[in-house]
Amino acid sequence: MSKKLVVANWKLNPSTLEEADRIIKIISRAKITGATLVVCPPAVFLGRFTSRKMSLSFGVQDIFYETAGAFTGEYSALMAKSTGARFAIVGHSERRAYGETNKIVAKKVEASLKAKLGTILCVGEKERDTHGHYLSYLKAQIDESLEGVSKNHIDGLIIAYEPLWTIGERSRGAMEARDLHETALFVRKVLHDYFGKKALSIPILYGGSVDSENARTLIIDGQVDGLLIGRESIKPEHFLKIARSVTGAKS
Ligand code: PGA
């Protein structure tokens, strides 16, 4: 079994570099061998951590698709890489909520893969319905977010399935592992239709209200390759507890 990916998406947290430093110190001191831990802090903090030798990997929460020019406030995939990022989250639903379309996301995926970053493309339906419309929504979202990405350049592509109704404090909580398994199979099929056999090597992660109680069941029964964690990832002890439970280690 290959190592599971446990990815921390810190979002707009914490407020200071000192606090970020404190959290990183706790996480990096732990010895977790059965999983790859990736922390995606706010990009402005990144250089501070990647300049030190650590067992952790780091990523960014977004990148811009252009490589240089008059794009105030943006940073490119190559810039993120040169700062030490190995991963980039692309198309998170919170960015899509600010108007990021599938078309923009596809350009970012392409740029991120080109820079050879592990590219975590987030997809997920807003709501579930009993007629299966959410499946067509999901398929269209995946297809359009990958438009232009050639089958020869998908090394590093990772899909994070994050149904919107499971994300954040006001959500209904994580989805059932059984439903996750079914949906992950569907995502795998869509990827297979798109990329053929190569799709089998694309890791599929789950995200949405993951905590130390549900992490192991989601991984084992949901049969996914890793987890993308929001709220619980900013609390270092909770994040480590999740990582240990994913590997089957006692916390
Ligand atoms: P959550 O967020 O774990 O706080 O639900 C997940 C995400 O947005 O990636």
PDB file of C-alpha atoms and ligand atoms in Angstrom:
ATOM      1  CA  MET A   1       0.000   0.000   0.000  1.00  0.00           C
ATOM      2  CA  SER A   2       1.434   3.398  -0.906  1.00  0.00           C
ATOM      3  CA  LYS A   3       1.658   6.131   1.702  1.00  0.00           C
ATOM      4  CA  LYS A   4      -1.504   8.100   2.344  1.00  0.00           C
ATOM      5  CA  LEU A   5      -1.423  11.850   1.819  1.00  0.00           C
ATOM      6  CA  VAL A   6      -2.569  13.958   4.757  1.00  0.00           C
ATOM      7  CA  VAL A   7      -2.859  17.576   3.651  1.00  0.00           C
ATOM      8  CA  ALA A   8      -3.410  20.559   5.949  1.00  0.00           C
ATOM      9  CA  ASN A   9      -5.203  23.506   4.386  1.00  0.00           C
ATOM     10  CA  TRP A  10      -4.714  26.326   6.880  1.00  0.00           C
ATOM     11  CA  LYS A  11      -6.771  28.797   4.833  1.00  0.00           C
ATOM     12  CA  LEU A  12      -6.467  32.349   6.282  1.00  0.00           C
ATOM     13  CA  ASN A  13      -4.952  31.156   9.557  1.00  0.00           C
ATOM     14  CA  PRO A  14      -3.183  31.746  11.897  1.00  0.00           C
ATOM     15  CA  SER A  15      -2.924  35.525  12.296  1.00  0.00           C
ATOM     16  CA  THR A  16       0.807  35.741  12.931  1.00  0.00           C
ATOM     17  CA  LEU A  17       4.035  34.152  11.803  1.00  0.00           C
ATOM     18  CA  GLU A  18       4.901  33.403  15.442  1.00  0.00           C
ATOM     19  CA  GLU A  19       1.765  31.317  15.833  1.00  0.00           C
ATOM     20  CA  ALA A  20       2.394  29.549  12.517  1.00  0.00           C
ATOM     21  CA  ASP A  21       5.914  28.787  13.697  1.00  0.00           C
ATOM     22  CA  ARG A  22       4.617  27.296  16.943  1.00  0.00           C
ATOM     23  CA  ILE A  23       2.228  24.981  15.079  1.00  0.00           C
ATOM     24  CA  ILE A  24       4.890  23.867  12.592  1.00  0.00           C
ATOM     25  CA  LYS A  25       7.333  23.094  15.386  1.00  0.00           C
ATOM     26  CA  ILE A  26       4.842  20.754  17.058  1.00  0.00           C
ATOM     27  CA  ILE A  27       3.903  19.000  13.818  1.00  0.00           C
ATOM     28  CA  SER A  28       7.462  18.608  12.600  1.00  0.00           C
ATOM     29  CA  ARG A  29       8.685  17.100  15.867  1.00  0.00           C
ATOM     30  CA  ALA A  30       6.277  14.161  15.550  1.00  0.00           C
ATOM     31  CA  LYS A  31       7.493  11.004  13.872  1.00  0.00           C
ATOM     32  CA  ILE A  32       4.830   9.873  11.442  1.00  0.00           C
ATOM     33  CA  THR A  33       6.186   7.309   9.038  1.00  0.00           C
ATOM     34  CA  GLY A  34       3.167   5.754   7.360  1.00  0.00           C
ATOM     35  CA  ALA A  35       1.804   8.910   5.727  1.00  0.00           C
ATOM     36  CA  THR A  36       3.084  11.911   3.809  1.00  0.00           C
ATOM     37  CA  LEU A  37       2.193  15.090   5.664  1.00  0.00           C
ATOM     38  CA  VAL A  38       1.757  18.265   3.642  1.00  0.00           C
ATOM     39  CA  VAL A  39       1.099  21.655   5.226  1.00  0.00           C
ATOM     40  CA  CYS A  40      -0.328  24.469   3.116  1.00  0.00           C
ATOM     41  CA  PRO A  41       0.032  27.637   5.197  1.00  0.00           C
ATOM     42  CA  PRO A  42      -0.719  31.131   3.901  1.00  0.00           C
ATOM     43  CA  ALA A  43       1.895  31.606   1.147  1.00  0.00           C
ATOM     44  CA  VAL A  44       3.486  34.630   2.848  1.00  0.00           C
ATOM     45  CA  PHE A  45       4.680  32.343   5.665  1.00  0.00           C
ATOM     46  CA  LEU A  46       6.058  29.636   3.425  1.00  0.00           C
ATOM     47  CA  GLY A  47       9.702  30.678   3.001  1.00  0.00           C
ATOM     48  CA  ARG A  48      10.227  30.681   6.737  1.00  0.00           C
ATOM     49  CA  PHE A  49       9.517  26.952   7.004  1.00  0.00           C
ATOM     50  CA  THR A  50      10.900  25.617   3.758  1.00  0.00           C
ATOM     51  CA  SER A  51      14.306  27.155   4.470  1.00  0.00           C
ATOM     52  CA  ARG A  52      14.711  24.697   7.351  1.00  0.00           C
ATOM     53  CA  LYS A  53      15.293  20.996   6.977  1.00  0.00           C
ATOM     54  CA  MET A  54      12.070  19.274   7.928  1.00  0.00           C
ATOM     55  CA  SER A  55      10.346  15.960   7.474  1.00  0.00           C
ATOM     56  CA  LEU A  56       7.191  17.785   6.380  1.00  0.00           C
ATOM     57  CA  SER A  57       6.273  18.804   2.849  1.00  0.00           C
ATOM     58  CA  PHE A  58       4.775  22.189   2.110  1.00  0.00           C
ATOM     59  CA  GLY A  59       2.297  23.504  -0.375  1.00  0.00           C
ATOM     60  CA  VAL A  60       0.399  26.626  -1.348  1.00  0.00           C
ATOM     61  CA  GLN A  61      -3.365  27.134  -1.343  1.00  0.00           C
ATOM     62  CA  ASP A  62      -3.486  28.592  -4.852  1.00  0.00           C
ATOM     63  CA  ILE A  63      -1.247  29.714  -7.722  1.00  0.00           C
ATOM     64  CA  PHE A  64      -1.728  32.022 -10.694  1.00  0.00           C
ATOM     65  CA  TYR A  65      -1.548  30.621 -14.221  1.00  0.00           C
ATOM     66  CA  GLU A  66       0.733  33.262 -15.739  1.00  0.00           C
ATOM     67  CA  THR A  67       4.463  33.157 -15.050  1.00  0.00           C
ATOM     68  CA  ALA A  68       5.252  36.902 -14.942  1.00  0.00           C
ATOM     69  CA  GLY A  69       3.838  40.328 -15.690  1.00  0.00           C
ATOM     70  CA  ALA A  70       1.363  42.922 -14.503  1.00  0.00           C
ATOM     71  CA  PHE A  71      -0.802  40.789 -12.195  1.00  0.00           C
ATOM     72  CA  THR A  72      -0.798  42.585  -8.857  1.00  0.00           C
ATOM     73  CA  GLY A  73      -1.108  40.318  -5.859  1.00  0.00           C
ATOM     74  CA  GLU A  74      -0.626  37.064  -7.734  1.00  0.00           C
ATOM     75  CA  TYR A  75       2.216  34.536  -7.580  1.00  0.00           C
ATOM     76  CA  SER A  76       3.067  31.851 -10.087  1.00  0.00           C
ATOM     77  CA  ALA A  77       3.519  28.109  -9.710  1.00  0.00           C
ATOM     78  CA  LEU A  78       7.234  28.523 -10.381  1.00  0.00           C
ATOM     79  CA  MET A  79       7.520  31.186  -7.676  1.00  0.00           C
ATOM     80  CA  ALA A  80       5.795  28.869  -5.214  1.00  0.00           C
ATOM     81  CA  LYS A  81       8.145  26.097  -6.238  1.00  0.00           C
ATOM     82  CA  SER A  82      11.235  28.252  -5.858  1.00  0.00           C
ATOM     83  CA  THR A  83      10.075  29.129  -2.326  1.00  0.00           C
ATOM     84  CA  GLY A  84      10.049  25.434  -1.485  1.00  0.00           C
ATOM     85  CA  ALA A  85       6.449  24.394  -2.145  1.00  0.00           C
ATOM     86  CA  ARG A  86       6.042  20.884  -3.502  1.00  0.00           C
ATOM     87  CA  PHE A  87       2.243  20.970  -3.715  1.00  0.00           C
ATOM     88  CA  ALA A  88      -0.451  23.427  -4.776  1.00  0.00           C
ATOM     89  CA  ILE A  89      -4.155  23.321  -4.009  1.00  0.00           C
ATOM     90  CA  VAL A  90      -6.094  24.503  -7.047  1.00  0.00           C
ATOM     91  CA  GLY A  91      -9.785  25.311  -7.443  1.00  0.00           C
ATOM     92  CA  HIS A  92     -10.782  25.124  -3.790  1.00  0.00           C
ATOM     93  CA  SER A  93     -14.508  25.772  -3.395  1.00  0.00           C
ATOM     94  CA  GLU A  94     -13.796  28.879  -1.309  1.00  0.00           C
ATOM     95  CA  ARG A  95     -11.932  30.357  -4.295  1.00  0.00           C
ATOM     96  CA  ARG A  96     -14.587  29.182  -6.721  1.00  0.00           C
ATOM     97  CA  ALA A  97     -17.102  31.053  -4.519  1.00  0.00           C
ATOM     98  CA  TYR A  98     -15.196  34.256  -5.369  1.00  0.00           C
ATOM     99  CA  GLY A  99     -15.746  33.663  -9.057  1.00  0.00           C
ATOM    100  CA  GLU A 100     -13.008  31.218 -10.035  1.00  0.00           C
ATOM    101  CA  THR A 101     -14.500  29.327 -12.975  1.00  0.00           C
ATOM    102  CA  ASN A 102     -13.630  25.861 -14.271  1.00  0.00           C
ATOM    103  CA  LYS A 103     -11.873  27.619 -17.166  1.00  0.00           C
ATOM    104  CA  ILE A 104      -9.575  29.531 -14.803  1.00  0.00           C
ATOM    105  CA  VAL A 105      -9.051  26.413 -12.693  1.00  0.00           C
ATOM    106  CA  ALA A 106      -8.017  24.433 -15.800  1.00  0.00           C
ATOM    107  CA  LYS A 107      -5.352  27.029 -16.632  1.00  0.00           C
ATOM    108  CA  LYS A 108      -4.057  26.854 -13.062  1.00  0.00           C
ATOM    109  CA  VAL A 109      -3.944  23.053 -13.136  1.00  0.00           C
ATOM    110  CA  GLU A 110      -1.930  23.187 -16.340  1.00  0.00           C
ATOM    111  CA  ALA A 111       0.509  25.779 -14.950  1.00  0.00           C
ATOM    112  CA  SER A 112       0.924  23.903 -11.694  1.00  0.00           C
ATOM    113  CA  LEU A 113       1.585  20.551 -13.394  1.00  0.00           C
ATOM    114  CA  LYS A 114       4.019  22.241 -15.762  1.00  0.00           C
ATOM    115  CA  ALA A 115       5.958  23.530 -12.737  1.00  0.00           C
ATOM    116  CA  LYS A 116       5.989  19.939 -11.479  1.00  0.00           C
ATOM    117  CA  LEU A 117       4.041  20.671  -8.328  1.00  0.00           C
ATOM    118  CA  GLY A 118       1.826  18.009  -6.797  1.00  0.00           C
ATOM    119  CA  THR A 119      -1.414  19.581  -8.015  1.00  0.00           C
ATOM    120  CA  ILE A 120      -4.408  19.054  -5.743  1.00  0.00           C
ATOM    121  CA  LEU A 121      -7.458  19.832  -7.854  1.00  0.00           C
ATOM    122  CA  CYS A 122     -10.540  20.334  -5.669  1.00  0.00           C
ATOM    123  CA  VAL A 123     -13.925  19.277  -6.977  1.00  0.00           C
ATOM    124  CA  GLY A 124     -17.261  18.604  -5.343  1.00  0.00           C
ATOM    125  CA  GLU A 125     -20.975  19.139  -5.710  1.00  0.00           C
ATOM    126  CA  LYS A 126     -22.897  21.833  -3.823  1.00  0.00           C
ATOM    127  CA  GLU A 127     -25.806  19.610  -2.900  1.00  0.00           C
ATOM    128  CA  ARG A 128     -26.895  15.996  -3.195  1.00  0.00           C
ATOM    129  CA  ASP A 129     -30.197  15.049  -4.782  1.00  0.00           C
ATOM    130  CA  THR A 130     -31.974  11.742  -5.144  1.00  0.00           C
ATOM    131  CA  HIS A 131     -31.959  11.802  -8.958  1.00  0.00           C
ATOM    132  CA  GLY A 132     -28.179  11.700  -9.300  1.00  0.00           C
ATOM    133  CA  HIS A 133     -27.906  15.197 -10.859  1.00  0.00           C
ATOM    134  CA  TYR A 134     -24.921  15.785  -8.596  1.00  0.00           C
ATOM    135  CA  LEU A 135     -23.038  13.137 -10.571  1.00  0.00           C
ATOM    136  CA  SER A 136     -23.468  15.031 -13.858  1.00  0.00           C
ATOM    137  CA  TYR A 137     -22.419  18.214 -12.069  1.00  0.00           C
ATOM    138  CA  LEU A 138     -19.311  16.501 -10.738  1.00  0.00           C
ATOM    139  CA  LYS A 139     -18.442  15.001 -14.112  1.00  0.00           C
ATOM    140  CA  ALA A 140     -18.766  18.357 -15.877  1.00  0.00           C
ATOM    141  CA  GLN A 141     -16.702  20.054 -13.188  1.00  0.00           C
ATOM    142  CA  ILE A 142     -13.901  17.500 -13.486  1.00  0.00           C
ATOM    143  CA  ASP A 143     -13.950  17.526 -17.305  1.00  0.00           C
ATOM    144  CA  GLU A 144     -13.911  21.329 -17.519  1.00  0.00           C
ATOM    145  CA  SER A 145     -11.300  21.770 -14.784  1.00  0.00           C
ATOM    146  CA  LEU A 146      -8.989  19.453 -16.706  1.00  0.00           C
ATOM    147  CA  GLU A 147      -9.612  20.889 -20.141  1.00  0.00           C
ATOM    148  CA  GLY A 148      -6.365  21.215 -22.040  1.00  0.00           C
ATOM    149  CA  VAL A 149      -4.447  18.966 -19.651  1.00  0.00           C
ATOM    150  CA  SER A 150      -2.749  16.334 -21.766  1.00  0.00           C
ATOM    151  CA  LYS A 151      -2.704  12.710 -20.764  1.00  0.00           C
ATOM    152  CA  ASN A 152       1.091  12.815 -21.110  1.00  0.00           C
ATOM    153  CA  HIS A 153       1.406  15.450 -18.434  1.00  0.00           C
ATOM    154  CA  ILE A 154      -0.621  14.210 -15.514  1.00  0.00           C
ATOM    155  CA  ASP A 155       2.239  13.152 -13.260  1.00  0.00           C
ATOM    156  CA  GLY A 156       1.595  14.972 -10.016  1.00  0.00           C
ATOM    157  CA  LEU A 157      -2.150  15.344 -10.518  1.00  0.00           C
ATOM    158  CA  ILE A 158      -4.190  14.649  -7.372  1.00  0.00           C
ATOM    159  CA  ILE A 159      -7.959  15.013  -7.039  1.00  0.00           C
ATOM    160  CA  ALA A 160      -9.488  16.215  -3.780  1.00  0.00           C
ATOM    161  CA  TYR A 161     -13.154  15.334  -3.670  1.00  0.00           C
ATOM    162  CA  GLU A 162     -14.727  17.850  -1.313  1.00  0.00           C
ATOM    163  CA  PRO A 163     -18.536  17.986  -1.403  1.00  0.00           C
ATOM    164  CA  LEU A 164     -19.434  21.538  -0.398  1.00  0.00           C
ATOM    165  CA  TRP A 165     -22.144  20.399   2.003  1.00  0.00           C
ATOM    166  CA  THR A 166     -19.501  18.746   4.186  1.00  0.00           C
ATOM    167  CA  ILE A 167     -17.035  21.659   4.386  1.00  0.00           C
ATOM    168  CA  GLY A 168     -16.745  24.070   7.290  1.00  0.00           C
ATOM    169  CA  GLU A 169     -18.402  24.745  10.604  1.00  0.00           C
ATOM    170  CA  ARG A 170     -21.891  25.258   9.220  1.00  0.00           C
ATOM    171  CA  SER A 171     -21.882  22.029   7.216  1.00  0.00           C
ATOM    172  CA  ARG A 172     -23.702  18.780   7.942  1.00  0.00           C
ATOM    173  CA  GLY A 173     -20.415  17.128   8.870  1.00  0.00           C
ATOM    174  CA  ALA A 174     -18.323  14.599   6.958  1.00  0.00           C
ATOM    175  CA  MET A 175     -20.035  12.275   4.512  1.00  0.00           C
ATOM    176  CA  GLU A 176     -20.618   8.585   5.183  1.00  0.00           C
ATOM    177  CA  ALA A 177     -17.639   6.422   4.221  1.00  0.00           C
ATOM    178  CA  ARG A 178     -19.918   4.152   2.169  1.00  0.00           C
ATOM    179  CA  ASP A 179     -21.140   7.119   0.088  1.00  0.00           C
ATOM    180  CA  LEU A 180     -17.575   8.357  -0.227  1.00  0.00           C
ATOM    181  CA  HIS A 181     -16.480   5.011  -1.624  1.00  0.00           C
ATOM    182  CA  GLU A 182     -19.244   5.120  -4.232  1.00  0.00           C
ATOM    183  CA  THR A 183     -18.402   8.679  -5.248  1.00  0.00           C
ATOM    184  CA  ALA A 184     -14.657   8.020  -5.330  1.00  0.00           C
ATOM    185  CA  LEU A 185     -15.347   5.160  -7.757  1.00  0.00           C
ATOM    186  CA  PHE A 186     -17.387   7.531  -9.882  1.00  0.00           C
ATOM    187  CA  VAL A 187     -14.570  10.111  -9.864  1.00  0.00           C
ATOM    188  CA  ARG A 188     -12.107   7.366 -10.836  1.00  0.00           C
ATOM    189  CA  LYS A 189     -14.369   6.388 -13.747  1.00  0.00           C
ATOM    190  CA  VAL A 190     -14.609   9.984 -14.991  1.00  0.00           C
ATOM    191  CA  LEU A 191     -10.803  10.254 -14.814  1.00  0.00           C
ATOM    192  CA  HIS A 192     -10.482   6.945 -16.653  1.00  0.00           C
ATOM    193  CA  ASP A 193     -12.812   8.147 -19.422  1.00  0.00           C
ATOM    194  CA  TYR A 194     -10.640  11.240 -19.709  1.00  0.00           C
ATOM    195  CA  PHE A 195      -7.112   9.863 -19.371  1.00  0.00           C
ATOM    196  CA  GLY A 196      -7.463   6.115 -19.903  1.00  0.00           C
ATOM    197  CA  LYS A 197      -5.362   3.690 -17.874  1.00  0.00           C
ATOM    198  CA  LYS A 198      -3.073   6.456 -16.633  1.00  0.00           C
ATOM    199  CA  ALA A 199      -5.957   7.633 -14.451  1.00  0.00           C
ATOM    200  CA  LEU A 200      -5.461   4.651 -12.151  1.00  0.00           C
ATOM    201  CA  SER A 201      -2.377   6.276 -10.686  1.00  0.00           C
ATOM    202  CA  ILE A 202      -4.096   9.565  -9.790  1.00  0.00           C
ATOM    203  CA  PRO A 203      -4.583   9.733  -6.001  1.00  0.00           C
ATOM    204  CA  ILE A 204      -8.078  10.675  -4.842  1.00  0.00           C
ATOM    205  CA  LEU A 205      -8.359  12.499  -1.507  1.00  0.00           C
ATOM    206  CA  TYR A 206     -11.429  13.340   0.537  1.00  0.00           C
ATOM    207  CA  GLY A 207     -12.028  16.650   2.305  1.00  0.00           C
ATOM    208  CA  GLY A 208     -14.873  18.036   4.431  1.00  0.00           C
ATOM    209  CA  SER A 209     -15.153  17.969   8.243  1.00  0.00           C
ATOM    210  CA  VAL A 210     -12.409  15.402   8.698  1.00  0.00           C
ATOM    211  CA  ASP A 211     -11.470  14.876  12.347  1.00  0.00           C
ATOM    212  CA  SER A 212      -9.670  12.269  14.418  1.00  0.00           C
ATOM    213  CA  GLU A 213     -12.928  10.353  14.987  1.00  0.00           C
ATOM    214  CA  ASN A 214     -13.835   9.831  11.340  1.00  0.00           C
ATOM    215  CA  ALA A 215     -10.448   9.914   9.560  1.00  0.00           C
ATOM    216  CA  ARG A 216      -9.656   6.213   9.691  1.00  0.00           C
ATOM    217  CA  THR A 217     -13.112   5.065   8.594  1.00  0.00           C
ATOM    218  CA  LEU A 218     -13.122   7.562   5.738  1.00  0.00           C
ATOM    219  CA  ILE A 219      -9.755   6.294   4.529  1.00  0.00           C
ATOM    220  CA  ILE A 220     -10.391   2.564   4.981  1.00  0.00           C
ATOM    221  CA  ASP A 221     -14.073   2.220   4.106  1.00  0.00           C
ATOM    222  CA  GLY A 222     -14.106   5.172   1.723  1.00  0.00           C
ATOM    223  CA  GLN A 223     -11.050   3.687   0.001  1.00  0.00           C
ATOM    224  CA  VAL A 224      -9.369   6.989  -0.742  1.00  0.00           C
ATOM    225  CA  ASP A 225      -5.688   7.823  -0.946  1.00  0.00           C
ATOM    226  CA  GLY A 226      -5.632  10.627   1.568  1.00  0.00           C
ATOM    227  CA  LEU A 227      -7.390  13.513   3.268  1.00  0.00           C
ATOM    228  CA  LEU A 228      -7.550  17.289   2.895  1.00  0.00           C
ATOM    229  CA  ILE A 229      -8.161  18.872   6.269  1.00  0.00           C
ATOM    230  CA  GLY A 230      -9.287  22.414   7.068  1.00  0.00           C
ATOM    231  CA  ARG A 231     -10.309  23.399  10.607  1.00  0.00           C
ATOM    232  CA  GLU A 232      -8.668  20.499  12.411  1.00  0.00           C
ATOM    233  CA  SER A 233      -5.342  21.065  10.672  1.00  0.00           C
ATOM    234  CA  ILE A 234      -4.616  24.321  12.431  1.00  0.00           C
ATOM    235  CA  LYS A 235      -4.757  22.558  15.814  1.00  0.00           C
ATOM    236  CA  PRO A 236      -1.445  20.667  15.754  1.00  0.00           C
ATOM    237  CA  GLU A 237      -2.371  17.925  18.244  1.00  0.00           C
ATOM    238  CA  HIS A 238      -5.616  17.240  16.373  1.00  0.00           C
ATOM    239  CA  PHE A 239      -3.829  17.177  13.024  1.00  0.00           C
ATOM    240  CA  LEU A 240      -1.270  14.704  14.350  1.00  0.00           C
ATOM    241  CA  LYS A 241      -4.010  12.556  15.828  1.00  0.00           C
ATOM    242  CA  ILE A 242      -5.661  12.404  12.411  1.00  0.00           C
ATOM    243  CA  ALA A 243      -2.342  11.531  10.740  1.00  0.00           C
ATOM    244  CA  ARG A 244      -1.674   8.756  13.263  1.00  0.00           C
ATOM    245  CA  SER A 245      -5.152   7.322  12.888  1.00  0.00           C
ATOM    246  CA  VAL A 246      -4.710   7.253   9.111  1.00  0.00           C
ATOM    247  CA  THR A 247      -1.554   5.174   9.524  1.00  0.00           C
ATOM    248  CA  GLY A 248      -3.205   2.934  12.081  1.00  0.00           C
ATOM    249  CA  ALA A 249      -0.774   4.049  14.812  1.00  0.00           C
ATOM    250  CA  LYS A 250      -2.036   4.584  18.360  1.00  0.00           C
ATOM    251  CA  SER A 251      -2.095   8.249  19.398  1.00  0.00           C
TER     252      SER A 251
HETATM  253  P1  PGA B   1     -12.955  21.548   6.859  1.00  0.00           P
HETATM  254  O1  PGA B   1     -12.440  22.162   5.451  1.00  0.00           O
HETATM  255  O2  PGA B   1     -12.060  20.387   7.190  1.00  0.00           O
HETATM  256  O3  PGA B   1     -12.827  22.683   7.813  1.00  0.00           O
HETATM  257  O4  PGA B   1     -14.394  21.123   6.651  1.00  0.00           O
HETATM  258  C1  PGA B   1     -11.972  21.333   4.438  1.00  0.00           C
HETATM  259  C2  PGA B   1     -11.509  22.167   3.275  1.00  0.00           C
HETATM  260  O5  PGA B   1     -12.100  23.235   3.021  1.00  0.00           O
HETATM  261  O6  PGA B   1     -10.541  21.799   2.589  1.00  0.00           O
END
